[in-house]
PDB file of C-alpha atoms and ligand atoms in Angstrom:
ATOM      1  CA  MET X 102      23.203  87.016  46.241  1.00 76.00           C
ATOM      2  CA  LYS X 103      25.483  84.681  48.204  1.00 91.00           C
ATOM      3  CA  VAL X 104      24.809  83.853  51.850  1.00 97.00           C
ATOM      4  CA  LYS X 105      28.075  84.589  53.651  1.00 98.00           C
ATOM      5  CA  LYS X 106      26.992  85.395  57.208  1.00 98.00           C
ATOM      6  CA  ALA X 107      25.312  83.327  59.900  1.00 98.00           C
ATOM      7  CA  ILE X 108      23.839  84.435  63.207  1.00 98.00           C
ATOM      8  CA  PHE X 109      24.036  82.086  66.207  1.00 98.00           C
ATOM      9  CA  PRO X 110      21.696  83.188  69.006  1.00 98.00           C
ATOM     10  CA  VAL X 111      23.455  81.942  72.155  1.00 97.00           C
ATOM     11  CA  GLY X 112      22.121  84.347  74.766  1.00 94.00           C
ATOM     12  CA  GLY X 113      19.541  81.991  76.305  1.00 89.00           C
ATOM     13  CA  LEU X 114      19.700  81.123  80.005  1.00 88.00           C
ATOM     14  CA  GLY X 115      19.584  77.349  79.548  1.00 86.00           C
ATOM     15  CA  THR X 116      17.261  76.861  82.509  1.00 90.00           C
ATOM     16  CA  ARG X 117      16.291  73.363  81.359  1.00 92.00           C
ATOM     17  CA  PHE X 118      19.828  72.161  82.127  1.00 94.00           C
ATOM     18  CA  LEU X 119      20.331  73.667  85.563  1.00 95.00           C
ATOM     19  CA  PRO X 120      22.412  73.223  87.621  1.00 95.00           C
ATOM     20  CA  ALA X 121      24.846  72.235  84.801  1.00 92.00           C
ATOM     21  CA  THR X 122      24.349  75.584  83.064  1.00 93.00           C
ATOM     22  CA  LYS X 123      24.588  77.835  86.123  1.00 92.00           C
ATOM     23  CA  SER X 124      28.052  79.102  85.160  1.00 92.00           C
ATOM     24  CA  MET X 125      28.528  77.360  81.790  1.00 94.00           C
ATOM     25  CA  PRO X 126      26.704  78.251  78.555  1.00 96.00           C
ATOM     26  CA  LYS X 127      24.295  75.503  77.470  1.00 96.00           C
ATOM     27  CA  GLU X 128      25.814  75.751  73.989  1.00 97.00           C
ATOM     28  CA  MET X 129      29.078  74.409  75.459  1.00 97.00           C
ATOM     29  CA  LEU X 130      27.452  71.129  76.535  1.00 97.00           C
ATOM     30  CA  PRO X 131      29.284  68.371  74.654  1.00 97.00           C
ATOM     31  CA  ILE X 132      27.907  65.797  72.278  1.00 98.00           C
ATOM     32  CA  VAL X 133      30.577  63.120  72.834  1.00 98.00           C
ATOM     33  CA  ASP X 134      33.620  65.436  72.917  1.00 95.00           C
ATOM     34  CA  LYS X 135      32.590  68.512  70.974  1.00 96.00           C
ATOM     35  CA  PRO X 136      30.388  71.370  72.217  1.00 97.00           C
ATOM     36  CA  LEU X 137      27.035  71.909  70.540  1.00 98.00           C
ATOM     37  CA  ILE X 138      28.061  75.335  69.267  1.00 98.00           C
ATOM     38  CA  GLN X 139      31.029  73.858  67.412  1.00 97.00           C
ATOM     39  CA  TYR X 140      28.755  71.503  65.479  1.00 98.00           C
ATOM     40  CA  ALA X 141      26.686  74.544  64.465  1.00 98.00           C
ATOM     41  CA  VAL X 142      29.739  76.552  63.380  1.00 97.00           C
ATOM     42  CA  GLU X 143      31.127  73.594  61.406  1.00 97.00           C
ATOM     43  CA  GLU X 144      27.783  73.160  59.635  1.00 98.00           C
ATOM     44  CA  ALA X 145      27.860  76.852  58.693  1.00 97.00           C
ATOM     45  CA  ALA X 146      31.470  76.707  57.480  1.00 97.00           C
ATOM     46  CA  ASP X 147      30.644  73.656  55.320  1.00 97.00           C
ATOM     47  CA  ALA X 148      27.843  75.720  53.795  1.00 97.00           C
ATOM     48  CA  GLY X 149      30.267  78.463  52.713  1.00 97.00           C
ATOM     49  CA  ILE X 150      29.591  80.878  55.590  1.00 98.00           C
ATOM     50  CA  GLU X 151      32.550  83.211  56.196  1.00 97.00           C
ATOM     51  CA  GLN X 152      31.308  85.411  59.039  1.00 98.00           C
ATOM     52  CA  PHE X 153      30.019  83.907  62.247  1.00 98.00           C
ATOM     53  CA  ILE X 154      27.985  86.281  64.385  1.00 98.00           C
ATOM     54  CA  PHE X 155      27.161  85.217  67.946  1.00 98.00           C
ATOM     55  CA  VAL X 156      24.447  86.963  69.899  1.00 98.00           C
ATOM     56  CA  THR X 157      25.673  86.357  73.427  1.00 97.00           C
ATOM     57  CA  SER X 158      24.755  87.524  76.908  1.00 95.00           C
ATOM     58  CA  ARG X 159      26.362  87.767  80.326  1.00 93.00           C
ATOM     59  CA  GLY X 160      28.143  84.583  81.365  1.00 90.00           C
ATOM     60  CA  LYS X 161      28.822  83.328  77.842  1.00 94.00           C
ATOM     61  CA  SER X 162      32.528  84.163  77.550  1.00 94.00           C
ATOM     62  CA  ALA X 163      33.430  80.447  77.393  1.00 96.00           C
ATOM     63  CA  ILE X 164      32.058  80.504  73.826  1.00 96.00           C
ATOM     64  CA  GLU X 165      34.410  83.322  72.788  1.00 96.00           C
ATOM     65  CA  ASN X 166      37.344  81.524  74.393  1.00 95.00           C
ATOM     66  CA  HIS X 167      36.478  78.278  72.643  1.00 96.00           C
ATOM     67  CA  PHE X 168      36.923  79.887  69.213  1.00 96.00           C
ATOM     68  CA  ASP X 169      40.295  81.424  70.132  1.00 95.00           C
ATOM     69  CA  HIS X 170      43.790  80.191  70.965  1.00 94.00           C
ATOM     70  CA  SER X 171      44.479  78.670  74.355  1.00 94.00           C
ATOM     71  CA  PHE X 172      48.227  79.257  74.507  1.00 93.00           C
ATOM     72  CA  GLU X 173      48.931  77.445  77.759  1.00 94.00           C
ATOM     73  CA  LEU X 174      47.090  74.343  76.582  1.00 94.00           C
ATOM     74  CA  GLU X 175      48.599  74.477  73.094  1.00 95.00           C
ATOM     75  CA  ASN X 176      52.176  74.908  74.403  1.00 96.00           C
ATOM     76  CA  ASN X 177      51.683  72.047  76.822  1.00 96.00           C
ATOM     77  CA  LEU X 178      50.354  69.679  74.122  1.00 96.00           C
ATOM     78  CA  LEU X 179      53.129  70.737  71.736  1.00 95.00           C
ATOM     79  CA  ALA X 180      55.822  70.108  74.356  1.00 96.00           C
ATOM     80  CA  LYS X 181      54.401  66.628  74.967  1.00 96.00           C
ATOM     81  CA  GLY X 182      54.272  65.911  71.231  1.00 96.00           C
ATOM     82  CA  LYS X 183      50.490  65.334  71.298  1.00 96.00           C
ATOM     83  CA  ARG X 184      49.963  66.627  67.796  1.00 94.00           C
ATOM     84  CA  ASP X 185      46.519  65.113  67.142  1.00 93.00           C
ATOM     85  CA  THR X 186      45.102  66.472  70.388  1.00 94.00           C
ATOM     86  CA  LEU X 187      46.692  69.824  69.654  1.00 95.00           C
ATOM     87  CA  ALA X 188      45.043  69.865  66.218  1.00 94.00           C
ATOM     88  CA  SER X 189      41.645  69.181  67.821  1.00 92.00           C
ATOM     89  CA  THR X 190      42.019  72.341  69.939  1.00 93.00           C
ATOM     90  CA  GLN X 191      42.906  74.437  66.901  1.00 92.00           C
ATOM     91  CA  GLU X 192      40.429  73.209  64.287  1.00 90.00           C
ATOM     92  CA  MET X 193      37.896  75.903  65.204  1.00 90.00           C
ATOM     93  CA  LEU X 194      40.319  78.800  64.622  1.00 92.00           C
ATOM     94  CA  LYS X 195      39.522  80.861  61.545  1.00 90.00           C
ATOM     95  CA  ILE X 196      41.124  83.849  59.880  1.00 90.00           C
ATOM     96  CA  PRO X 197      41.017  86.899  62.197  1.00 88.00           C
ATOM     97  CA  GLY X 198      37.766  88.824  61.950  1.00 91.00           C
ATOM     98  CA  SER X 199      35.624  85.792  61.092  1.00 96.00           C
ATOM     99  CA  TYR X 200      33.929  85.738  64.499  1.00 97.00           C
ATOM    100  CA  ALA X 201      31.887  88.640  65.831  1.00 97.00           C
ATOM    101  CA  TYR X 202      30.018  88.944  69.117  1.00 97.00           C
ATOM    102  CA  VAL X 203      27.152  91.210  70.102  1.00 98.00           C
ATOM    103  CA  ARG X 204      25.367  91.196  73.430  1.00 97.00           C
ATOM    104  CA  GLN X 205      21.673  90.720  73.973  1.00 96.00           C
ATOM    105  CA  GLN X 206      21.224  92.584  77.248  1.00 95.00           C
ATOM    106  CA  GLU X 207      17.925  90.930  78.193  1.00 92.00           C
ATOM    107  CA  PRO X 208      16.389  87.572  77.250  1.00 90.00           C
ATOM    108  CA  ALA X 209      13.535  89.016  75.178  1.00 94.00           C
ATOM    109  CA  GLY X 210      13.119  86.226  72.618  1.00 95.00           C
ATOM    110  CA  LEU X 211      14.633  84.820  69.440  1.00 97.00           C
ATOM    111  CA  GLY X 212      13.386  87.712  67.298  1.00 98.00           C
ATOM    112  CA  HIS X 213      15.000  90.203  69.651  1.00 97.00           C
ATOM    113  CA  ALA X 214      18.281  88.243  69.605  1.00 98.00           C
ATOM    114  CA  ILE X 215      18.404  88.340  65.794  1.00 98.00           C
ATOM    115  CA  TRP X 216      17.578  92.064  65.787  1.00 98.00           C
ATOM    116  CA  CYS X 217      20.587  92.669  68.089  1.00 98.00           C
ATOM    117  CA  ALA X 218      22.842  91.624  65.173  1.00 98.00           C
ATOM    118  CA  ARG X 219      21.269  94.038  62.655  1.00 98.00           C
ATOM    119  CA  HIS X 220      24.314  96.321  62.325  1.00 97.00           C
ATOM    120  CA  LEU X 221      26.491  93.397  61.290  1.00 97.00           C
ATOM    121  CA  ILE X 222      24.340  92.438  58.289  1.00 97.00           C
ATOM    122  CA  GLN X 223      24.323  94.630  55.193  1.00 95.00           C
ATOM    123  CA  ASN X 224      22.025  94.422  52.186  1.00 95.00           C
ATOM    124  CA  GLU X 225      22.285  90.639  51.964  1.00 97.00           C
ATOM    125  CA  PRO X 226      20.461  87.458  52.990  1.00 98.00           C
ATOM    126  CA  PHE X 227      21.837  85.653  56.027  1.00 98.00           C
ATOM    127  CA  ALA X 228      21.540  82.326  57.838  1.00 98.00           C
ATOM    128  CA  VAL X 229      20.355  81.694  61.396  1.00 98.00           C
ATOM    129  CA  ILE X 230      21.430  78.520  63.169  1.00 98.00           C
ATOM    130  CA  LEU X 231      20.088  77.381  66.548  1.00 98.00           C
ATOM    131  CA  ALA X 232      22.769  75.181  68.106  1.00 98.00           C
ATOM    132  CA  ASP X 233      20.164  73.361  70.249  1.00 96.00           C
ATOM    133  CA  ASP X 234      18.780  71.783  67.100  1.00 98.00           C
ATOM    134  CA  LEU X 235      21.483  69.306  66.156  1.00 98.00           C
ATOM    135  CA  ILE X 236      20.861  67.772  62.740  1.00 97.00           C
ATOM    136  CA  PHE X 237      22.778  64.659  61.799  1.00 95.00           C
ATOM    137  CA  GLY X 238      25.080  64.963  58.793  1.00 93.00           C
ATOM    138  CA  GLN X 239      25.472  68.725  59.286  1.00 91.00           C
ATOM    139  CA  SER X 240      24.457  69.452  55.685  1.00 95.00           C
ATOM    140  CA  THR X 241      21.096  71.167  56.233  1.00 97.00           C
ATOM    141  CA  THR X 242      22.384  74.745  55.982  1.00 98.00           C
ATOM    142  CA  LYS X 243      24.382  73.859  52.864  1.00 98.00           C
ATOM    143  CA  GLU X 244      21.286  72.329  51.194  1.00 97.00           C
ATOM    144  CA  MET X 245      19.139  75.308  52.136  1.00 97.00           C
ATOM    145  CA  ILE X 246      21.631  77.813  50.721  1.00 98.00           C
ATOM    146  CA  LYS X 247      21.908  75.739  47.532  1.00 97.00           C
ATOM    147  CA  ASN X 248      18.140  75.941  47.077  1.00 96.00           C
ATOM    148  CA  TYR X 249      17.718  79.569  48.157  1.00 97.00           C
ATOM    149  CA  ASN X 250      16.970  82.296  45.615  1.00 95.00           C
ATOM    150  CA  SER X 251      15.098  85.019  47.469  1.00 95.00           C
ATOM    151  CA  GLY X 252      12.655  85.643  50.288  1.00 97.00           C
ATOM    152  CA  ASN X 253      12.714  83.653  53.512  1.00 98.00           C
ATOM    153  CA  MET X 254      13.369  79.945  53.976  1.00 98.00           C
ATOM    154  CA  VAL X 255      12.936  77.881  57.150  1.00 98.00           C
ATOM    155  CA  ALA X 256      13.790  74.247  57.811  1.00 98.00           C
ATOM    156  CA  ILE X 257      10.749  72.140  58.684  1.00 98.00           C
ATOM    157  CA  MET X 258       9.946  68.621  59.893  1.00 97.00           C
ATOM    158  CA  GLU X 259       6.893  66.662  60.990  1.00 96.00           C
ATOM    159  CA  VAL X 260       6.390  66.422  64.741  1.00 97.00           C
ATOM    160  CA  ASP X 261       3.985  64.501  66.934  1.00 96.00           C
ATOM    161  CA  LYS X 262       0.667  66.390  66.960  1.00 96.00           C
ATOM    162  CA  GLN X 263       0.820  66.480  70.781  1.00 96.00           C
ATOM    163  CA  LYS X 264       4.030  68.532  70.598  1.00 96.00           C
ATOM    164  CA  VAL X 265       2.985  71.345  68.240  1.00 97.00           C
ATOM    165  CA  SER X 266       2.785  73.842  71.090  1.00 96.00           C
ATOM    166  CA  SER X 267       6.593  73.643  71.510  1.00 95.00           C
ATOM    167  CA  TYR X 268       7.334  74.860  67.976  1.00 97.00           C
ATOM    168  CA  GLY X 269       6.645  77.373  65.265  1.00 98.00           C
ATOM    169  CA  ILE X 270       4.106  75.566  63.035  1.00 98.00           C
ATOM    170  CA  VAL X 271       3.633  76.221  59.305  1.00 97.00           C
ATOM    171  CA  GLN X 272       0.784  75.780  56.870  1.00 96.00           C
ATOM    172  CA  ILE X 273       1.568  74.724  53.309  1.00 94.00           C
ATOM    173  CA  ASP X 274      -0.499  73.998  50.163  1.00 84.00           C
ATOM    174  CA  ASN X 275       1.218  71.078  48.625  1.00 79.00           C
ATOM    175  CA  ASN X 276       3.322  68.574  50.527  1.00 77.00           C
ATOM    176  CA  ASP X 277       4.814  66.785  47.510  1.00 79.00           C
ATOM    177  CA  ASN X 278       8.211  68.475  47.201  1.00 86.00           C
ATOM    178  CA  ASP X 279      11.232  68.870  49.429  1.00 87.00           C
ATOM    179  CA  ILE X 280      10.823  72.624  49.187  1.00 94.00           C
ATOM    180  CA  VAL X 281       7.314  73.872  49.843  1.00 95.00           C
ATOM    181  CA  LYS X 282       5.621  77.251  49.810  1.00 96.00           C
ATOM    182  CA  ILE X 283       4.474  78.429  53.235  1.00 97.00           C
ATOM    183  CA  ASN X 284       1.162  80.303  53.547  1.00 96.00           C
ATOM    184  CA  GLN X 285       1.067  80.867  57.255  1.00 95.00           C
ATOM    185  CA  MET X 286       3.112  80.256  60.384  1.00 97.00           C
ATOM    186  CA  ILE X 287       2.192  80.433  64.058  1.00 97.00           C
ATOM    187  CA  GLU X 288       4.549  80.372  67.023  1.00 97.00           C
ATOM    188  CA  LYS X 289       3.684  77.692  69.586  1.00 97.00           C
ATOM    189  CA  PRO X 290      -0.021  77.215  68.774  1.00 97.00           C
ATOM    190  CA  SER X 291      -2.346  75.075  70.876  1.00 96.00           C
ATOM    191  CA  ILE X 292      -3.183  71.688  69.336  1.00 96.00           C
ATOM    192  CA  ASP X 293      -6.570  73.081  68.275  1.00 95.00           C
ATOM    193  CA  ASN X 294      -5.103  76.147  66.559  1.00 94.00           C
ATOM    194  CA  ALA X 295      -2.195  74.402  64.823  1.00 96.00           C
ATOM    195  CA  PRO X 296      -2.564  74.524  61.022  1.00 95.00           C
ATOM    196  CA  SER X 297      -0.526  71.295  60.655  1.00 95.00           C
ATOM    197  CA  ASN X 298       2.120  69.233  62.441  1.00 96.00           C
ATOM    198  CA  LEU X 299       4.951  70.695  60.332  1.00 97.00           C
ATOM    199  CA  ALA X 300       7.342  72.400  62.737  1.00 98.00           C
ATOM    200  CA  ILE X 301      10.098  74.935  62.166  1.00 98.00           C
ATOM    201  CA  VAL X 302      13.546  73.535  63.009  1.00 98.00           C
ATOM    202  CA  GLY X 303      16.353  75.929  63.932  1.00 98.00           C
ATOM    203  CA  ARG X 304      17.716  76.713  60.473  1.00 98.00           C
ATOM    204  CA  TYR X 305      16.709  79.837  58.557  1.00 98.00           C
ATOM    205  CA  ILE X 306      17.856  81.768  55.487  1.00 98.00           C
ATOM    206  CA  LEU X 307      16.386  85.236  55.777  1.00 98.00           C
ATOM    207  CA  ASP X 308      15.960  88.385  53.743  1.00 98.00           C
ATOM    208  CA  ASN X 309      17.454  91.312  55.678  1.00 97.00           C
ATOM    209  CA  LYS X 310      14.058  93.103  55.521  1.00 97.00           C
ATOM    210  CA  VAL X 311      13.224  91.095  58.630  1.00 97.00           C
ATOM    211  CA  PHE X 312      15.235  93.602  60.690  1.00 98.00           C
ATOM    212  CA  ASP X 313      12.769  96.390  59.793  1.00 97.00           C
ATOM    213  CA  ILE X 314       9.892  94.221  60.965  1.00 97.00           C
ATOM    214  CA  LEU X 315      11.687  93.177  64.158  1.00 97.00           C
ATOM    215  CA  GLU X 316      12.345  96.836  64.983  1.00 94.00           C
ATOM    216  CA  SER X 317       8.681  97.250  65.923  1.00 92.00           C
ATOM    217  CA  GLN X 318       7.614  93.637  66.427  1.00 90.00           C
ATOM    218  CA  GLU X 319       5.157  93.284  69.320  1.00 90.00           C
ATOM    219  CA  ARG X 320       5.783  90.638  71.937  1.00 92.00           C
ATOM    220  CA  GLY X 321       4.039  87.369  71.095  1.00 91.00           C
ATOM    221  CA  SER X 322       4.102  83.829  72.497  1.00 91.00           C
ATOM    222  CA  SER X 323       5.715  83.610  75.983  1.00 90.00           C
ATOM    223  CA  GLN X 324       5.693  87.436  76.033  1.00 93.00           C
ATOM    224  CA  GLU X 325       8.808  87.378  73.819  1.00 94.00           C
ATOM    225  CA  ILE X 326       9.660  88.997  70.482  1.00 96.00           C
ATOM    226  CA  GLN X 327       9.270  86.052  68.148  1.00 97.00           C
ATOM    227  CA  LEU X 328      11.193  85.529  64.898  1.00 98.00           C
ATOM    228  CA  THR X 329       8.298  83.409  63.610  1.00 98.00           C
ATOM    229  CA  ASP X 330       5.904  86.384  63.934  1.00 97.00           C
ATOM    230  CA  ALA X 331       8.290  88.655  61.983  1.00 97.00           C
ATOM    231  CA  ILE X 332       8.729  86.122  59.159  1.00 98.00           C
ATOM    232  CA  SER X 333       5.012  85.384  59.129  1.00 97.00           C
ATOM    233  CA  SER X 334       4.099  89.056  58.703  1.00 96.00           C
ATOM    234  CA  GLN X 335       6.135  89.164  55.476  1.00 96.00           C
ATOM    235  CA  ILE X 336       4.171  86.345  53.823  1.00 96.00           C
ATOM    236  CA  GLY X 337       2.379  87.817  50.804  1.00 93.00           C
ATOM    237  CA  GLU X 338       5.087  90.446  50.278  1.00 95.00           C
ATOM    238  CA  ILE X 339       8.073  88.171  49.792  1.00 96.00           C
ATOM    239  CA  PRO X 340       8.039  84.397  49.227  1.00 95.00           C
ATOM    240  CA  CYS X 341       8.434  82.085  52.194  1.00 97.00           C
ATOM    241  CA  PHE X 342       9.651  78.510  51.712  1.00 97.00           C
ATOM    242  CA  GLY X 343       9.962  75.447  53.902  1.00 97.00           C
ATOM    243  CA  TYR X 344      12.883  73.092  53.418  1.00 97.00           C
ATOM    244  CA  LYS X 345      12.056  69.578  54.670  1.00 96.00           C
ATOM    245  CA  ILE X 346      15.074  68.298  56.535  1.00 96.00           C
ATOM    246  CA  LYS X 347      16.310  64.871  55.465  1.00 93.00           C
ATOM    247  CA  ASP X 348      18.382  63.820  58.447  1.00 95.00           C
ATOM    248  CA  GLU X 349      17.550  63.024  62.043  1.00 96.00           C
ATOM    249  CA  ARG X 350      17.251  66.058  64.303  1.00 98.00           C
ATOM    250  CA  PHE X 351      17.959  66.035  68.024  1.00 98.00           C
ATOM    251  CA  ASP X 352      16.374  68.555  70.358  1.00 97.00           C
ATOM    252  CA  CYS X 353      19.454  69.163  72.502  1.00 97.00           C
ATOM    253  CA  GLY X 354      17.537  71.808  74.440  1.00 94.00           C
ATOM    254  CA  SER X 355      15.774  68.903  76.177  1.00 95.00           C
ATOM    255  CA  LYS X 356      17.420  66.322  78.426  1.00 96.00           C
ATOM    256  CA  LEU X 357      16.077  63.377  76.441  1.00 97.00           C
ATOM    257  CA  GLY X 358      17.152  64.817  73.069  1.00 97.00           C
ATOM    258  CA  PHE X 359      20.584  65.638  74.462  1.00 98.00           C
ATOM    259  CA  LEU X 360      21.070  62.071  75.734  1.00 98.00           C
ATOM    260  CA  GLN X 361      19.794  60.599  72.449  1.00 98.00           C
ATOM    261  CA  ALA X 362      22.228  62.785  70.491  1.00 98.00           C
ATOM    262  CA  ASN X 363      25.135  61.651  72.659  1.00 98.00           C
ATOM    263  CA  VAL X 364      24.305  57.960  72.200  1.00 98.00           C
ATOM    264  CA  SER X 365      23.669  58.310  68.438  1.00 98.00           C
ATOM    265  CA  TYR X 366      26.818  60.322  67.763  1.00 98.00           C
ATOM    266  CA  ALA X 367      28.915  57.972  69.916  1.00 98.00           C
ATOM    267  CA  LEU X 368      27.546  54.927  68.073  1.00 98.00           C
ATOM    268  CA  ASN X 369      28.605  56.602  64.860  1.00 97.00           C
ATOM    269  CA  ARG X 370      32.226  56.836  66.024  1.00 97.00           C
ATOM    270  CA  ASN X 371      34.673  54.034  65.230  1.00 97.00           C
ATOM    271  CA  ASP X 372      36.543  54.539  68.511  1.00 96.00           C
ATOM    272  CA  LEU X 373      33.387  54.122  70.628  1.00 98.00           C
ATOM    273  CA  ASN X 374      30.882  52.055  68.656  1.00 97.00           C
ATOM    274  CA  SER X 375      31.842  48.555  69.702  1.00 97.00           C
ATOM    275  CA  ASP X 376      32.433  49.165  73.445  1.00 97.00           C
ATOM    276  CA  LEU X 377      29.287  51.282  73.735  1.00 97.00           C
ATOM    277  CA  THR X 378      27.153  48.739  71.840  1.00 97.00           C
ATOM    278  CA  ASN X 379      28.360  45.926  74.088  1.00 97.00           C
ATOM    279  CA  TRP X 380      27.649  47.942  77.217  1.00 97.00           C
ATOM    280  CA  LEU X 381      24.189  49.011  75.992  1.00 96.00           C
ATOM    281  CA  LYS X 382      23.309  45.347  75.369  1.00 96.00           C
ATOM    282  CA  THR X 383      24.169  44.505  78.966  1.00 96.00           C
ATOM    283  CA  ILE X 384      21.985  47.214  80.484  1.00 94.00           C
ATOM    284  CA  ILE X 385      18.878  46.974  78.268  1.00 87.00           C
TER     285      ILE X 385
HETATM  286  C1  G1P R 493      12.451  78.338  68.518  1.00 59.33           C
HETATM  287  C2  G1P R 493      11.506  78.985  67.513  1.00 59.33           C
HETATM  288  C3  G1P R 493      10.455  77.969  67.054  1.00 59.33           C
HETATM  289  C4  G1P R 493      11.142  76.742  66.496  1.00 59.33           C
HETATM  290  C5  G1P R 493      12.115  76.158  67.526  1.00 59.33           C
HETATM  291  C6  G1P R 493      12.926  75.029  66.932  1.00 59.33           C
HETATM  292  O1  G1P R 493      11.720  78.044  69.702  1.00 59.33           O
HETATM  293  O2  G1P R 493      10.892  80.098  68.109  1.00 59.33           O
HETATM  294  O3  G1P R 493       9.636  78.544  66.057  1.00 59.33           O
HETATM  295  O4  G1P R 493      10.154  75.777  66.139  1.00 59.33           O
HETATM  296  O5  G1P R 493      13.041  77.153  67.992  1.00 59.33           O
HETATM  297  O6  G1P R 493      13.749  74.439  67.880  1.00 59.33           O
HETATM  298  P1  G1P R 493      12.429  77.709  71.118  1.00 59.33           P
HETATM  299  O7  G1P R 493      12.776  76.258  71.078  1.00 59.33           O
HETATM  300  O8  G1P R 493      13.634  78.587  71.211  1.00 59.33           O
HETATM  301  O9  G1P R 493      11.389  78.015  72.154  1.00 59.33           O
END
């Protein structure tokens, strides 16, 4: 069955970026000149996704506005003949009905956010994309869908052993392939309890049965309803796979990762590379 829908949980408070995120969604923070959420939506569209479901919360209306017309701005740019700039403000528009928004009324965890979108998914697998996890090349979701047959699939990568307690960590049998079978997963384990240093990155292709599990999922790590716990409880009933990401991933939920992403993406741009490189040489 084709994967045609993606859920973007964007209800989080973004406390790690205060005061910048006091009145602006953290997903609107730009990497060079494009907000994080647009990178996520573009990655989904490149993967063949046709319906983009945002799980929002209070104070996130800037995201809805970003994926809509801005008539005043568009008329102004048109009148001035700035066609390229105008095109850049319209490239995120899709056919009406492609974007849907549901509210998560309380920040109760990633699992709870996904569950809030349950009425918008029918009897079909779906993707989940966390915009904070920016993956270079924007082809991870496409590769995962290409390799997906059934069950659940999560993107994974090796992390420093000292950092396992910041991630969902998986246990696998055989590390030889790009796609591996997962036997166990634990959300944010201590270093001593971590079954490996293979962490879940924010890309998932999920069987819709996960909604039934999430319906009665107990609160787990950080007293939140965890998606990892719901996927983990299905292991043994339906297959669970890990897809090892191939490109560099930036944790844009952290200040350092966000700055690294901005420098890396800017260095990759023809209009910025040379001036930025020269300036970096002078300050390092
Ligand atoms: C979430 C997931 C975690 C995953 C991480 C990837 O955690 O719960 O399993 O490893 O995203 O970024 P969060 O970063 O939202 O605490």
